[in-house]
Amino acid sequence: MLLTSLMLPALSRVAVCGGTHGNELSGVYLVHERLKRRKKSQVMEPVAVVTVMSNPRAVQRCVRYTETDLNRCFTHAILSASEQTSYELVRSQELNSLLGPKGSAEAMDLICDLHNTTANMGLCLITYSDSDWICLHICKYLQARAQHPRTDAMEIGPQPHGLIRANIFMAMQEAVQLLLDWVRLFNSGAQFEGGSVDVYTLVKNIDYPRDPHTHTIIAAVHPDLQDRDFCLLHPGDPMFLSFSGETLRYKGKEPLYPFFINESAYYEKAVALSLARRRKVEIPAIRACLHTVRTKT
Amino acid sequence: MSSRVNASYFPQAERVAIFGGTHGNEMSGVTLVNMWIKNRAEIERSGVAVRAFITNPRAVEKCSRYIDTDLNRAFTPENLSTASGDGLPYEVQRAKEVNQIFGPKGSPDAYDVIFDLHNTTSNMGSTLILESSTDYFNLQMVHYIKKAIAPESCMVLLNEHPHLKYATTRSVAKHPVGLEVGPQPQGVLRSNIFESMRAIMKHALDFIELFNSGVEFPACSVEVFRVHERVDYPRDTNGNITAMVHPHLQDCDWEPLNPGDPMFQTFDGRTIPYEGASPVYPTFINEAAYYEKQQACITTRRETLAANAIRKISK
């Protein structure tokens, strides 16, 4: 059994980020509480966790961003440009110095970025690779244990922007704790059995129906689709209900899984919902290779 | 049987306005009003001129609640009488313009009825908001609407509180009516919420048309929830909130809250109970826009108001 585990480096540097969008309050308050507790009791955690409020100015104003969406700023072009002046562009470079540099050996091993959505997505983990075994194992661990699993951006909804719901906060707090528990166990040499994880992969985004001349929205997400994130959408199923009472249906040929249905921040990005394919990803057993733990620089 | 002795007579309602976008991110009203500006057919009624109007276009453009200050608190006598000038906050200037078009507030030239369309993140369902317990025209209208949409329900919130009532956009009219539908996040348009608001407006305009045609509405009684108190979040000495609305209270607008019932939950899971002396009916529970107004919810008391029969003054 032990011989077939994939050996991976231990995770010596982990970050928890909240307030990347200043009005997504679960992460804002979670980070705020972690920083308060850290100051009060000098708690030594088994893993060195850096806790960061990503966009303090947006948090202070309780807006998604002040000039540009911070969560779209971490491109190579922006991070390497000199003389950025816009607040979020400057901030992305600061965060890159603190938590990166992106792509270098000194970068954080794991970043968990906390978000909320107005879509009914429950607890949702977003990761960027289907062979990132660390993230997929964390996913599997949370799915087995979290009260509200769906499947280290962690997205929990539905919650309107600008307010905090106790049940959502507690779900996020539990999920972060489980994630850190997993990291501690992994770093201590525990083996995590292989298995399979259901993943949803973006296929396309769908915009609202719009008036061809004015581009104003002329329909709302259909009541039969509203709040049905991750419920399979079949060709012919209702998608939108126009203001004149007409039902507009899904015209694709392939049944797909909708998500981010009616996220308020995506109106300006021309996205009413996203559609995904679901598949099982096989993940190997993994174990930390304790000899290769890097010392903190 | 109507009682002519106790009937109240009102002039024909000749000019009615429907306001949307008083808060630029409350999307049902913004969408409905823009739709009705483009195509008036649905809001036309005989005997009355109905005008759909966006009150805060810059906030709508930005999809934010307001630009400088809350328009729905701006219609104070001081603001309305202040001299125009460059230094004025946008919404104060806008309040003066709205007052000029649809008022002046308190004068015989003011619009007869103004409906102001709002959304809330609170689970209030459809709620009609009144500012006077003795405006029989408005009481009869809400009674008519409630009957028309049954079995769907519509609550009536009465804000006559000397300290907590505020100078609303709609207060320019002789008969101001607020329509609040939730829950809906700011910046989001939900189909069911949109259609509920649209249906209530249809019945409201039907009522006005019937009234204008000479129908007498017999005396009736209306159950209302009268604003009692504002309750803030528990806060620390820096003003940061230290607890959230308790899961048992969250989404329980209009349900009785008894002394000792859970009200808030701290971030480390401790329950803070309601410490009032008597049962109340909370509403506006966890409205996102009210964090900055130090309001976690409003408590109300249930009351039944009597309304006289009403009839149009015949010319």
Coordinates of C-alpha atoms in Angstrom, one line a residue:
Chain A
M1 CA 0.0 0.0 0.0
L2 CA 2.7 2.4 1.1
L3 CA 4.8 1.6 -2.0
T4 CA 2.1 2.8 -4.3
S5 CA 1.6 6.3 -2.7
L6 CA 2.7 9.3 -4.8
M7 CA 5.2 11.2 -2.7
L8 CA 4.7 15.0 -2.7
P9 CA 6.5 17.8 -0.8
A10 CA 5.0 18.8 2.5
L11 CA 3.1 22.1 2.5
S12 CA 5.2 24.4 4.6
R13 CA 3.6 27.7 3.6
V14 CA -0.2 28.1 3.5
A15 CA -2.2 31.3 3.1
V16 CA -5.9 32.1 3.9
C17 CA -7.2 35.1 2.0
G18 CA -10.5 37.0 2.5
G19 CA -11.8 40.2 1.1
T20 CA -10.5 39.7 -2.4
H21 CA -13.9 41.1 -3.2
G22 CA -14.7 43.6 -0.4
N23 CA -18.4 42.9 -0.2
E24 CA -18.1 39.1 0.1
L25 CA -18.4 39.2 3.9
S26 CA -17.9 35.6 5.1
G27 CA -14.3 35.7 4.1
V28 CA -13.8 39.3 5.3
Y29 CA -15.1 38.4 8.8
L30 CA -13.3 35.1 8.9
V31 CA -10.0 36.8 8.2
H32 CA -10.8 39.6 10.6
E33 CA -11.5 37.1 13.4
R34 CA -8.4 35.0 12.6
L35 CA -6.3 38.2 12.8
K36 CA -7.9 39.2 16.1
R37 CA -7.4 35.8 17.7
R38 CA -3.8 35.7 16.5
K39 CA -3.1 39.1 18.1
K40 CA -4.8 38.2 21.3
S41 CA -3.4 34.8 22.1
Q42 CA -0.3 34.3 19.9
V43 CA -1.8 30.9 18.9
M44 CA 0.8 28.7 17.4
E45 CA -0.7 26.7 14.7
P46 CA 0.8 23.4 13.5
V47 CA 1.1 24.8 10.0
A48 CA 2.4 28.3 9.4
V49 CA -0.7 30.0 8.0
V50 CA -0.5 33.5 6.6
T51 CA -3.9 35.3 7.0
V52 CA -4.4 38.1 4.6
M53 CA -7.1 40.7 3.9
S54 CA -6.6 40.9 0.1
N55 CA -8.4 44.2 -0.8
P56 CA -8.6 46.3 2.3
R57 CA -9.8 49.4 0.5
A58 CA -12.7 47.5 -1.1
V59 CA -13.5 46.0 2.3
Q60 CA -13.6 49.4 4.0
R61 CA -16.1 50.6 1.4
C62 CA -17.9 47.3 1.2
V63 CA -17.7 47.1 -2.6
R64 CA -16.4 44.3 -4.9
Y65 CA -13.5 46.5 -6.0
T66 CA -12.6 50.2 -6.1
E67 CA -11.2 50.5 -9.7
T68 CA -10.7 47.0 -11.2
D69 CA -11.5 43.4 -10.1
L70 CA -8.5 42.3 -8.0
N71 CA -9.4 38.7 -8.8
R72 CA -8.5 39.3 -12.5
C73 CA -5.2 41.1 -11.8
F74 CA -2.8 38.2 -11.4
T75 CA -1.7 37.9 -15.0
H76 CA 2.0 37.9 -15.9
A77 CA 1.6 41.2 -17.8
I78 CA 0.1 43.0 -14.8
L79 CA 2.4 41.5 -12.2
S80 CA 5.5 42.4 -14.2
A81 CA 4.5 45.9 -15.3
S82 CA 6.3 48.8 -13.8
E83 CA 4.6 51.9 -12.5
Q84 CA 1.1 50.6 -11.9
T85 CA -1.1 53.4 -10.4
S86 CA -4.6 51.9 -10.1
Y87 CA -5.2 50.6 -6.6
E88 CA -6.0 46.9 -7.4
L89 CA -3.1 46.7 -9.9
V90 CA -0.7 48.0 -7.3
R91 CA -2.2 45.7 -4.7
S92 CA -1.9 42.6 -6.9
Q93 CA 1.9 43.3 -7.1
E94 CA 2.1 43.7 -3.3
L95 CA 0.2 40.4 -2.8
N96 CA 2.5 38.8 -5.4
S97 CA 5.5 39.9 -3.3
L98 CA 4.0 38.7 -0.1
L99 CA 2.6 35.3 -1.3
G100 CA 4.6 34.7 -4.4
P101 CA 6.3 35.5 -6.6
K102 CA 3.9 33.5 -8.8
G103 CA 5.7 30.6 -10.5
S104 CA 8.8 30.8 -8.2
A105 CA 10.1 28.4 -5.7
E106 CA 9.4 30.8 -2.9
A107 CA 5.7 31.1 -3.6
M108 CA 3.1 29.8 -1.1
D109 CA 2.4 26.1 -1.4
L110 CA -1.3 26.6 -1.0
I111 CA -3.6 29.6 -1.0
C112 CA -7.3 29.3 0.1
D113 CA -9.1 32.4 -1.2
L114 CA -12.6 32.9 0.4
H115 CA -15.6 34.1 -1.7
N116 CA -19.3 34.3 -1.5
T117 CA -21.8 34.2 -4.4
T118 CA -25.4 35.2 -4.8
A119 CA -25.9 31.9 -6.7
N120 CA -27.2 28.8 -4.9
M121 CA -23.9 26.9 -5.1
G122 CA -23.6 25.7 -1.5
L123 CA -19.9 25.0 -0.6
C124 CA -17.9 24.9 -3.8
L125 CA -14.2 24.5 -4.2
I126 CA -12.6 26.0 -7.2
T127 CA -9.3 24.7 -8.5
Y128 CA -7.3 25.1 -11.7
S129 CA -6.0 21.8 -12.6
D130 CA -7.4 18.3 -12.8
S131 CA -4.1 16.8 -11.8
D132 CA -3.5 19.0 -8.7
W133 CA -3.6 16.1 -6.3
I134 CA -3.3 18.3 -3.2
C135 CA -6.4 20.3 -4.1
L136 CA -8.4 17.3 -5.2
H137 CA -7.5 15.4 -2.0
I138 CA -8.6 18.4 0.0
C139 CA -11.9 18.4 -2.0
K140 CA -12.4 14.7 -1.2
Y141 CA -11.6 15.2 2.5
L142 CA -14.1 18.1 2.7
Q143 CA -16.8 16.3 0.8
A144 CA -16.7 13.4 3.3
R145 CA -16.8 15.6 6.4
A146 CA -18.2 19.1 5.7
Q147 CA -21.9 19.7 6.7
H148 CA -22.5 21.5 3.4
P149 CA -20.3 19.9 0.7
R150 CA -20.6 20.2 -3.0
T151 CA -17.7 18.9 -4.2
D152 CA -8.2 27.2 -2.9
A153 CA -10.8 29.3 -3.9
M154 CA -13.7 28.3 -1.7
E155 CA -17.1 29.7 -2.9
I156 CA -20.0 29.6 -0.5
G157 CA -23.5 30.8 -1.4
P158 CA -26.1 31.9 -1.6
Q159 CA -25.4 35.1 0.2
P160 CA -26.2 38.6 -1.0
H161 CA -23.2 40.8 -1.2
G162 CA -22.8 43.3 1.6
L163 CA -24.2 41.1 4.4
I164 CA -23.2 38.2 6.5
R165 CA -25.4 35.1 7.2
A166 CA -24.5 33.1 10.2
N167 CA -25.1 29.7 8.6
I168 CA -22.8 30.6 5.7
F169 CA -20.1 32.0 8.0
M170 CA -20.1 28.8 10.1
A171 CA -20.0 26.6 7.0
M172 CA -17.0 28.6 5.7
Q173 CA -15.3 28.5 9.1
E174 CA -15.8 24.7 9.3
A175 CA -14.4 24.3 5.8
V176 CA -11.3 26.3 6.4
Q177 CA -10.7 24.4 9.6
L178 CA -11.1 21.1 7.8
L179 CA -8.7 22.3 5.1
L180 CA -6.0 23.2 7.7
D181 CA -6.6 19.9 9.5
W182 CA -5.9 18.1 6.2
V183 CA -2.7 20.1 5.7
R184 CA -1.6 19.2 9.3
L185 CA -2.3 15.5 8.7
F186 CA -0.6 15.5 5.3
N187 CA 2.5 17.3 6.7
S188 CA 2.7 14.7 9.5
G189 CA 3.1 11.9 7.0
A190 CA -0.4 10.5 6.9
Q191 CA -1.3 8.6 3.7
F192 CA -4.4 9.6 1.9
E193 CA -6.0 6.8 -0.1
G194 CA -6.7 7.3 -3.8
G195 CA -10.2 7.3 -5.1
S196 CA -12.3 9.5 -7.4
V197 CA -13.6 13.0 -7.2
D198 CA -16.5 14.5 -9.2
V199 CA -15.3 17.6 -10.9
Y200 CA -17.3 20.2 -12.9
T201 CA -15.3 21.8 -15.8
L202 CA -16.5 25.0 -17.4
V203 CA -17.7 24.6 -21.0
K204 CA -19.2 28.0 -21.7
N205 CA -20.9 31.1 -20.3
I206 CA -24.3 32.2 -21.2
D207 CA -25.3 35.9 -21.3
Y208 CA -28.8 37.3 -20.7
P209 CA -31.0 37.8 -23.7
R210 CA -30.7 41.4 -24.8
D211 CA -32.4 44.0 -26.9
P212 CA -30.5 44.0 -30.2
H213 CA -30.4 47.8 -30.4
T214 CA -30.0 49.0 -26.8
H215 CA -28.3 45.8 -25.3
T216 CA -30.5 46.1 -22.2
I217 CA -31.5 42.8 -20.6
I218 CA -35.0 41.6 -21.7
A219 CA -35.4 38.5 -19.7
A220 CA -34.6 37.1 -16.2
V221 CA -33.3 33.6 -15.3
H222 CA -36.3 31.4 -15.5
P223 CA -37.9 30.5 -12.1
D224 CA -37.4 26.8 -13.0
L225 CA -33.7 27.4 -13.4
Q226 CA -33.1 29.9 -10.6
D227 CA -31.3 28.3 -7.6
R228 CA -30.8 25.0 -9.4
D229 CA -27.0 25.2 -9.6
F230 CA -25.4 21.8 -10.4
C231 CA -28.8 20.3 -11.4
L232 CA -28.5 18.9 -14.9
L233 CA -29.9 21.1 -17.6
H234 CA -31.3 19.3 -20.7
P235 CA -31.8 20.6 -24.2
G236 CA -35.2 22.2 -24.3
D237 CA -35.3 23.0 -20.5
P238 CA -36.4 26.6 -19.6
M239 CA -33.6 29.0 -19.2
F240 CA -35.0 32.5 -19.3
L241 CA -38.4 34.1 -18.9
S242 CA -38.7 37.3 -20.9
F243 CA -40.5 40.3 -19.5
S244 CA -43.2 39.8 -22.2
G245 CA -43.9 36.3 -20.7
E246 CA -42.0 34.1 -23.3
T247 CA -40.0 31.1 -22.1
L248 CA -36.6 30.9 -23.7
R249 CA -35.1 27.4 -23.7
Y250 CA -31.6 25.9 -23.6
K251 CA -30.7 25.3 -27.2
G252 CA -27.5 23.3 -26.7
K253 CA -27.3 19.7 -27.8
E254 CA -25.5 18.4 -24.8
P255 CA -27.0 18.2 -21.2
L256 CA -24.7 20.3 -19.0
Y257 CA -24.5 21.4 -15.4
P258 CA -25.3 25.1 -14.7
F259 CA -23.6 27.1 -12.0
F260 CA -23.1 30.7 -11.0
I261 CA -26.7 31.1 -11.9
N262 CA -27.6 34.8 -11.4
E263 CA -24.4 36.0 -9.7
S264 CA -24.9 39.7 -9.3
A265 CA -21.2 40.5 -10.0
Y266 CA -21.4 38.8 -13.4
Y267 CA -24.0 41.0 -14.9
E268 CA -21.3 43.4 -15.9
K269 CA -19.3 40.5 -17.3
A270 CA -22.3 39.5 -19.4
V271 CA -22.7 36.2 -17.7
A272 CA -26.2 35.0 -16.6
L273 CA -24.9 31.5 -15.8
S274 CA -22.0 29.1 -16.6
L275 CA -22.3 25.6 -18.0
A276 CA -20.1 22.7 -17.0
R277 CA -19.4 19.0 -17.8
R278 CA -19.1 16.6 -14.9
R279 CA -16.7 13.8 -14.8
K280 CA -14.9 11.6 -12.3
V281 CA -11.2 12.3 -11.9
E282 CA -9.2 9.4 -10.5
I283 CA -6.7 10.6 -7.9
P284 CA -3.7 8.5 -6.6
A285 CA -2.9 7.8 -3.0
I286 CA -0.5 10.5 -1.8
R287 CA 1.8 11.0 1.1
A288 CA 4.1 13.8 2.1
C289 CA 7.8 13.2 1.5
L290 CA 9.0 14.5 4.8
H291 CA 12.7 14.8 3.7
T292 CA 11.8 17.6 1.3
V293 CA 10.1 20.0 3.7
R294 CA 11.4 23.4 2.8
T295 CA 12.4 25.8 5.5
K296 CA 10.6 29.1 5.6
T297 CA 12.6 31.8 3.8
Chain B
M1 CA -73.8 48.3 3.5
S2 CA -71.9 51.6 3.2
S3 CA -72.4 54.3 5.8
R4 CA -72.5 57.7 4.2
V5 CA -72.2 59.3 7.6
N6 CA -68.7 57.8 8.1
A7 CA -67.5 57.9 4.5
S8 CA -64.4 59.9 3.6
Y9 CA -64.4 61.8 0.3
F10 CA -61.3 62.2 -1.8
P11 CA -60.7 64.0 -5.1
Q12 CA -60.2 62.0 -8.3
A13 CA -56.6 60.6 -8.4
E14 CA -55.6 62.4 -11.6
R15 CA -51.8 62.1 -11.4
V16 CA -50.0 59.0 -10.3
A17 CA -46.2 58.2 -10.4
I18 CA -44.3 55.0 -10.2
F19 CA -40.8 55.5 -9.1
G20 CA -37.9 53.0 -9.7
G21 CA -34.2 53.3 -9.0
T22 CA -34.5 55.3 -5.8
H23 CA -31.8 52.9 -4.9
G24 CA -29.9 52.1 -8.0
N25 CA -29.1 48.5 -7.2
E26 CA -32.7 47.4 -6.4
M27 CA -33.3 45.8 -9.8
S28 CA -37.1 44.9 -9.9
G29 CA -38.1 48.6 -9.8
V30 CA -35.4 49.7 -12.1
T31 CA -36.4 47.1 -14.7
L32 CA -40.1 47.6 -14.4
V33 CA -39.9 51.4 -14.7
N34 CA -37.5 51.2 -17.6
M35 CA -39.9 48.8 -19.3
W36 CA -42.9 51.0 -18.7
I37 CA -41.1 54.1 -19.8
K38 CA -40.5 52.3 -23.1
N39 CA -44.0 50.9 -23.3
R40 CA -46.8 52.4 -21.2
A41 CA -49.6 50.1 -22.2
E42 CA -49.5 48.0 -19.1
I43 CA -49.8 50.9 -16.7
E44 CA -52.4 52.9 -18.6
R45 CA -55.8 53.3 -16.9
S46 CA -58.7 55.5 -17.8
G47 CA -59.2 58.7 -15.9
V48 CA -55.6 58.9 -14.6
A49 CA -52.2 59.9 -16.0
V50 CA -49.6 57.4 -14.8
R51 CA -46.0 58.3 -15.1
A52 CA -43.1 55.9 -14.7
F53 CA -39.9 57.6 -13.6
I54 CA -36.3 56.7 -12.6
T55 CA -35.5 58.9 -9.5
N56 CA -31.8 58.3 -9.2
P57 CA -30.4 57.7 -12.7
R58 CA -26.7 58.1 -11.7
A59 CA -27.0 55.4 -9.0
V60 CA -28.8 53.2 -11.6
E61 CA -26.0 53.7 -14.1
K62 CA -23.5 52.7 -11.4
C63 CA -25.7 49.9 -10.0
S64 CA -25.1 51.3 -6.5
R65 CA -27.6 52.3 -3.8
Y66 CA -26.6 56.0 -4.0
I67 CA -23.8 58.3 -5.2
D68 CA -23.3 60.7 -2.3
T69 CA -26.2 60.1 0.1
D70 CA -29.3 58.0 0.4
L71 CA -32.0 59.6 -1.8
N72 CA -34.7 57.9 0.2
R73 CA -33.7 60.0 3.3
A74 CA -33.1 63.2 1.4
F75 CA -36.6 64.7 1.2
T76 CA -36.3 66.8 4.4
P77 CA -37.7 70.3 4.6
E78 CA -34.1 71.6 4.9
N79 CA -32.9 69.8 1.8
L80 CA -35.9 70.8 -0.3
S81 CA -35.6 74.4 0.6
T82 CA -31.8 74.7 0.3
A83 CA -30.4 76.8 -2.5
S84 CA -29.1 74.9 -5.6
G85 CA -25.4 75.0 -6.1
D86 CA -22.3 73.0 -7.2
G87 CA -21.5 72.0 -3.6
L88 CA -24.7 70.1 -3.1
P89 CA -24.6 66.3 -2.8
Y90 CA -26.0 64.7 -5.9
E91 CA -29.0 63.2 -4.2
V92 CA -30.0 66.5 -2.5
Q93 CA -30.0 68.2 -5.9
R94 CA -32.0 65.3 -7.2
A95 CA -34.5 65.5 -4.4
K96 CA -35.1 69.2 -5.2
E97 CA -35.7 68.3 -8.9
V98 CA -38.1 65.4 -8.0
N99 CA -39.9 67.7 -5.6
Q100 CA -40.3 70.3 -8.4
I101 CA -41.7 67.8 -10.9
F102 CA -43.9 65.8 -8.6
G103 CA -44.5 68.2 -5.7
P104 CA -44.0 70.5 -4.2
K105 CA -44.4 68.3 -1.1
G106 CA -47.3 69.4 1.0
S107 CA -48.9 71.6 -1.6
P108 CA -52.2 71.1 -3.5
D109 CA -50.1 70.8 -6.7
A110 CA -48.4 67.6 -5.6
Y111 CA -49.0 64.3 -7.3
D112 CA -52.0 62.4 -5.9
V113 CA -50.2 59.0 -5.5
I114 CA -46.6 57.9 -5.8
F115 CA -45.5 54.3 -5.6
D116 CA -41.8 53.8 -4.9
L117 CA -40.5 50.4 -5.9
H118 CA -37.8 48.8 -3.7
N119 CA -36.1 45.4 -3.1
T120 CA -34.6 44.1 0.1
T121 CA -32.2 41.3 1.0
S122 CA -34.6 40.5 3.9
N123 CA -37.1 37.7 3.6
M124 CA -40.0 40.2 3.8
G125 CA -42.0 38.8 0.8
S126 CA -44.2 41.6 -0.6
T127 CA -44.6 44.5 1.8
L128 CA -46.5 47.7 1.3
I129 CA -45.2 50.6 3.4
L130 CA -47.4 53.3 4.7
E131 CA -46.5 56.5 6.6
S132 CA -49.9 57.4 8.1
S133 CA -52.5 55.4 10.1
T134 CA -55.3 57.8 9.1
D135 CA -54.8 58.0 5.3
Y136 CA -58.0 56.1 4.5
F137 CA -57.4 56.2 0.7
N138 CA -54.1 54.3 1.2
L139 CA -55.6 51.9 3.7
Q140 CA -58.4 51.1 1.4
M141 CA -55.9 50.6 -1.5
V142 CA -53.7 48.2 0.5
H143 CA -56.9 46.3 1.6
Y144 CA -57.9 46.0 -2.0
I145 CA -54.4 44.7 -3.0
K146 CA -54.3 42.2 -0.3
K147 CA -57.6 40.7 -1.3
A148 CA -56.7 40.7 -4.9
I149 CA -53.5 38.8 -4.6
A150 CA -54.8 36.2 -2.1
P151 CA -53.8 33.5 -1.4
E152 CA -50.4 35.1 -2.0
S153 CA -49.7 37.4 1.0
C154 CA -48.7 41.0 1.3
M155 CA -47.7 42.5 4.6
V156 CA -48.4 46.2 5.5
L157 CA -45.6 48.0 7.4
L158 CA -46.6 51.3 9.1
N159 CA -43.9 53.7 9.9
E160 CA -45.4 56.6 11.9
H161 CA -42.6 56.5 14.5
P162 CA -41.6 60.0 15.6
H163 CA -37.9 59.2 15.5
L164 CA -37.6 56.3 13.1
K165 CA -39.7 57.7 10.2
Y166 CA -37.8 59.3 7.5
A167 CA -38.2 61.7 4.6
T168 CA -38.8 59.3 1.6
T169 CA -38.8 60.1 -2.1
R170 CA -42.5 59.2 -2.2
S171 CA -43.4 61.6 0.6
V172 CA -43.7 64.3 -2.1
A173 CA -47.1 62.9 -2.9
K174 CA -50.4 63.3 -1.1
H175 CA -50.7 59.5 -0.8
P176 CA -47.2 57.9 -0.6
V177 CA -46.9 54.1 -0.9
G178 CA -43.7 52.1 -0.6
L179 CA -43.5 48.7 -2.2
E180 CA -40.7 46.5 -0.9
V181 CA -40.2 43.0 -2.3
G182 CA -37.6 40.5 -1.1
P183 CA -35.5 38.6 -0.6
Q184 CA -33.3 39.7 -3.5
P185 CA -29.6 40.4 -3.5
Q186 CA -28.6 43.9 -4.6
G187 CA -27.7 44.0 -8.3
V188 CA -29.7 40.8 -9.0
L189 CA -33.0 40.4 -10.9
R190 CA -35.0 37.4 -9.8
S191 CA -38.0 36.5 -12.0
N192 CA -40.4 35.6 -9.2
I193 CA -39.7 38.8 -7.3
F194 CA -40.1 40.9 -10.5
E195 CA -43.4 39.3 -11.3
S196 CA -44.7 39.7 -7.7
M197 CA -44.0 43.4 -7.8
R198 CA -45.5 43.7 -11.3
A199 CA -48.7 42.0 -10.1
I200 CA -49.1 44.2 -7.1
M201 CA -48.7 47.3 -9.2
K202 CA -51.4 46.0 -11.6
H203 CA -53.9 45.7 -8.7
A204 CA -52.9 49.1 -7.3
L205 CA -53.6 50.8 -10.6
D206 CA -56.9 48.8 -10.9
F207 CA -57.9 50.2 -7.5
I208 CA -57.2 53.7 -8.6
E209 CA -59.2 53.3 -11.8
L210 CA -62.2 51.8 -9.9
F211 CA -62.0 54.6 -7.3
N212 CA -61.9 57.2 -10.1
S213 CA -64.9 55.6 -11.8
G214 CA -67.0 56.4 -8.6
V215 CA -67.0 53.0 -6.9
E216 CA -67.5 53.3 -3.1
F217 CA -65.2 51.1 -1.0
P218 CA -67.0 50.1 2.2
A219 CA -65.4 50.6 5.7
C220 CA -62.8 47.9 6.4
S221 CA -60.1 46.9 8.7
V222 CA -56.4 46.4 7.8
E223 CA -53.8 44.4 9.8
V224 CA -50.6 46.4 9.9
F225 CA -47.2 46.0 11.6
R226 CA -46.3 49.3 13.3
V227 CA -42.6 50.2 13.6
H228 CA -41.5 50.0 17.2
E229 CA -37.7 49.9 17.5
R230 CA -34.5 49.7 15.6
V231 CA -32.0 47.0 16.8
D232 CA -28.4 47.3 15.9
Y233 CA -25.8 44.5 15.8
P234 CA -23.7 44.0 18.9
R235 CA -20.5 45.9 18.2
D236 CA -17.0 46.3 19.8
T237 CA -15.5 49.6 20.9
N238 CA -14.2 50.2 17.4
G239 CA -17.7 49.8 15.9
N240 CA -17.0 46.4 14.3
I241 CA -19.9 44.0 14.5
T242 CA -19.2 41.1 17.0
A243 CA -22.2 38.9 16.1
M244 CA -24.4 37.9 13.2
V245 CA -28.2 37.5 13.0
H246 CA -28.9 34.2 14.6
P247 CA -29.8 31.3 12.2
H248 CA -33.1 30.9 14.1
L249 CA -34.0 34.6 13.4
Q250 CA -32.5 34.8 9.9
D251 CA -35.3 34.8 7.3
C252 CA -38.1 34.9 10.0
D253 CA -39.5 38.3 9.1
W254 CA -43.0 38.8 10.4
E255 CA -42.8 35.9 12.8
P256 CA -43.1 36.6 16.6
L257 CA -39.9 37.0 18.5
N258 CA -40.4 36.4 22.2
P259 CA -38.1 37.5 25.1
G260 CA -35.3 35.0 25.5
D261 CA -35.5 33.8 21.8
P262 CA -32.1 33.7 20.0
M263 CA -31.4 36.9 18.2
F264 CA -27.6 37.1 17.5
Q265 CA -24.8 34.6 17.3
T266 CA -21.2 35.6 18.0
F267 CA -18.4 34.5 15.6
D268 CA -17.4 31.9 18.1
G269 CA -20.9 30.4 18.3
R270 CA -22.4 32.0 21.4
T271 CA -26.1 32.9 21.3
I272 CA -27.3 36.4 22.3
P273 CA -31.1 36.4 23.2
Y274 CA -33.7 39.0 22.5
E275 CA -33.9 41.0 25.7
G276 CA -37.1 43.1 25.2
A277 CA -40.0 42.9 27.6
S278 CA -42.7 41.7 25.3
P279 CA -43.1 39.8 22.0
V280 CA -42.4 41.8 18.8
Y281 CA -42.5 41.1 15.1
P282 CA -39.1 41.7 13.5
T283 CA -38.7 42.8 9.9
F284 CA -36.0 44.1 7.6
I285 CA -33.9 41.3 9.2
N286 CA -30.4 41.4 7.8
E287 CA -30.9 44.1 5.1
A288 CA -27.4 44.6 3.5
A289 CA -28.0 48.4 3.1
Y290 CA -28.7 48.8 6.8
Y291 CA -25.4 47.8 8.2
E292 CA -24.2 51.3 7.8
K293 CA -27.4 52.6 9.4
Q294 CA -26.8 50.5 12.5
Q295 CA -29.8 48.3 12.0
A296 CA -29.9 44.5 12.2
C297 CA -33.7 44.5 12.1
I298 CA -36.7 46.7 13.0
T299 CA -39.1 45.4 15.6
T300 CA -42.9 46.0 15.0
R301 CA -46.1 45.5 16.9
R302 CA -49.2 44.1 15.2
E303 CA -52.2 46.3 15.1
T304 CA -55.6 46.4 13.3
L305 CA -56.5 49.8 11.8
A306 CA -60.0 50.8 10.9
A307 CA -60.5 52.6 7.6
N308 CA -63.6 54.6 6.7
A309 CA -65.6 54.0 3.6
I310 CA -64.1 56.1 0.8
R311 CA -65.6 57.6 -2.3
K312 CA -64.6 60.1 -5.0
I313 CA -65.9 63.6 -4.6
S314 CA -68.4 64.1 -7.4
K315 CA -67.8 67.3 -9.4

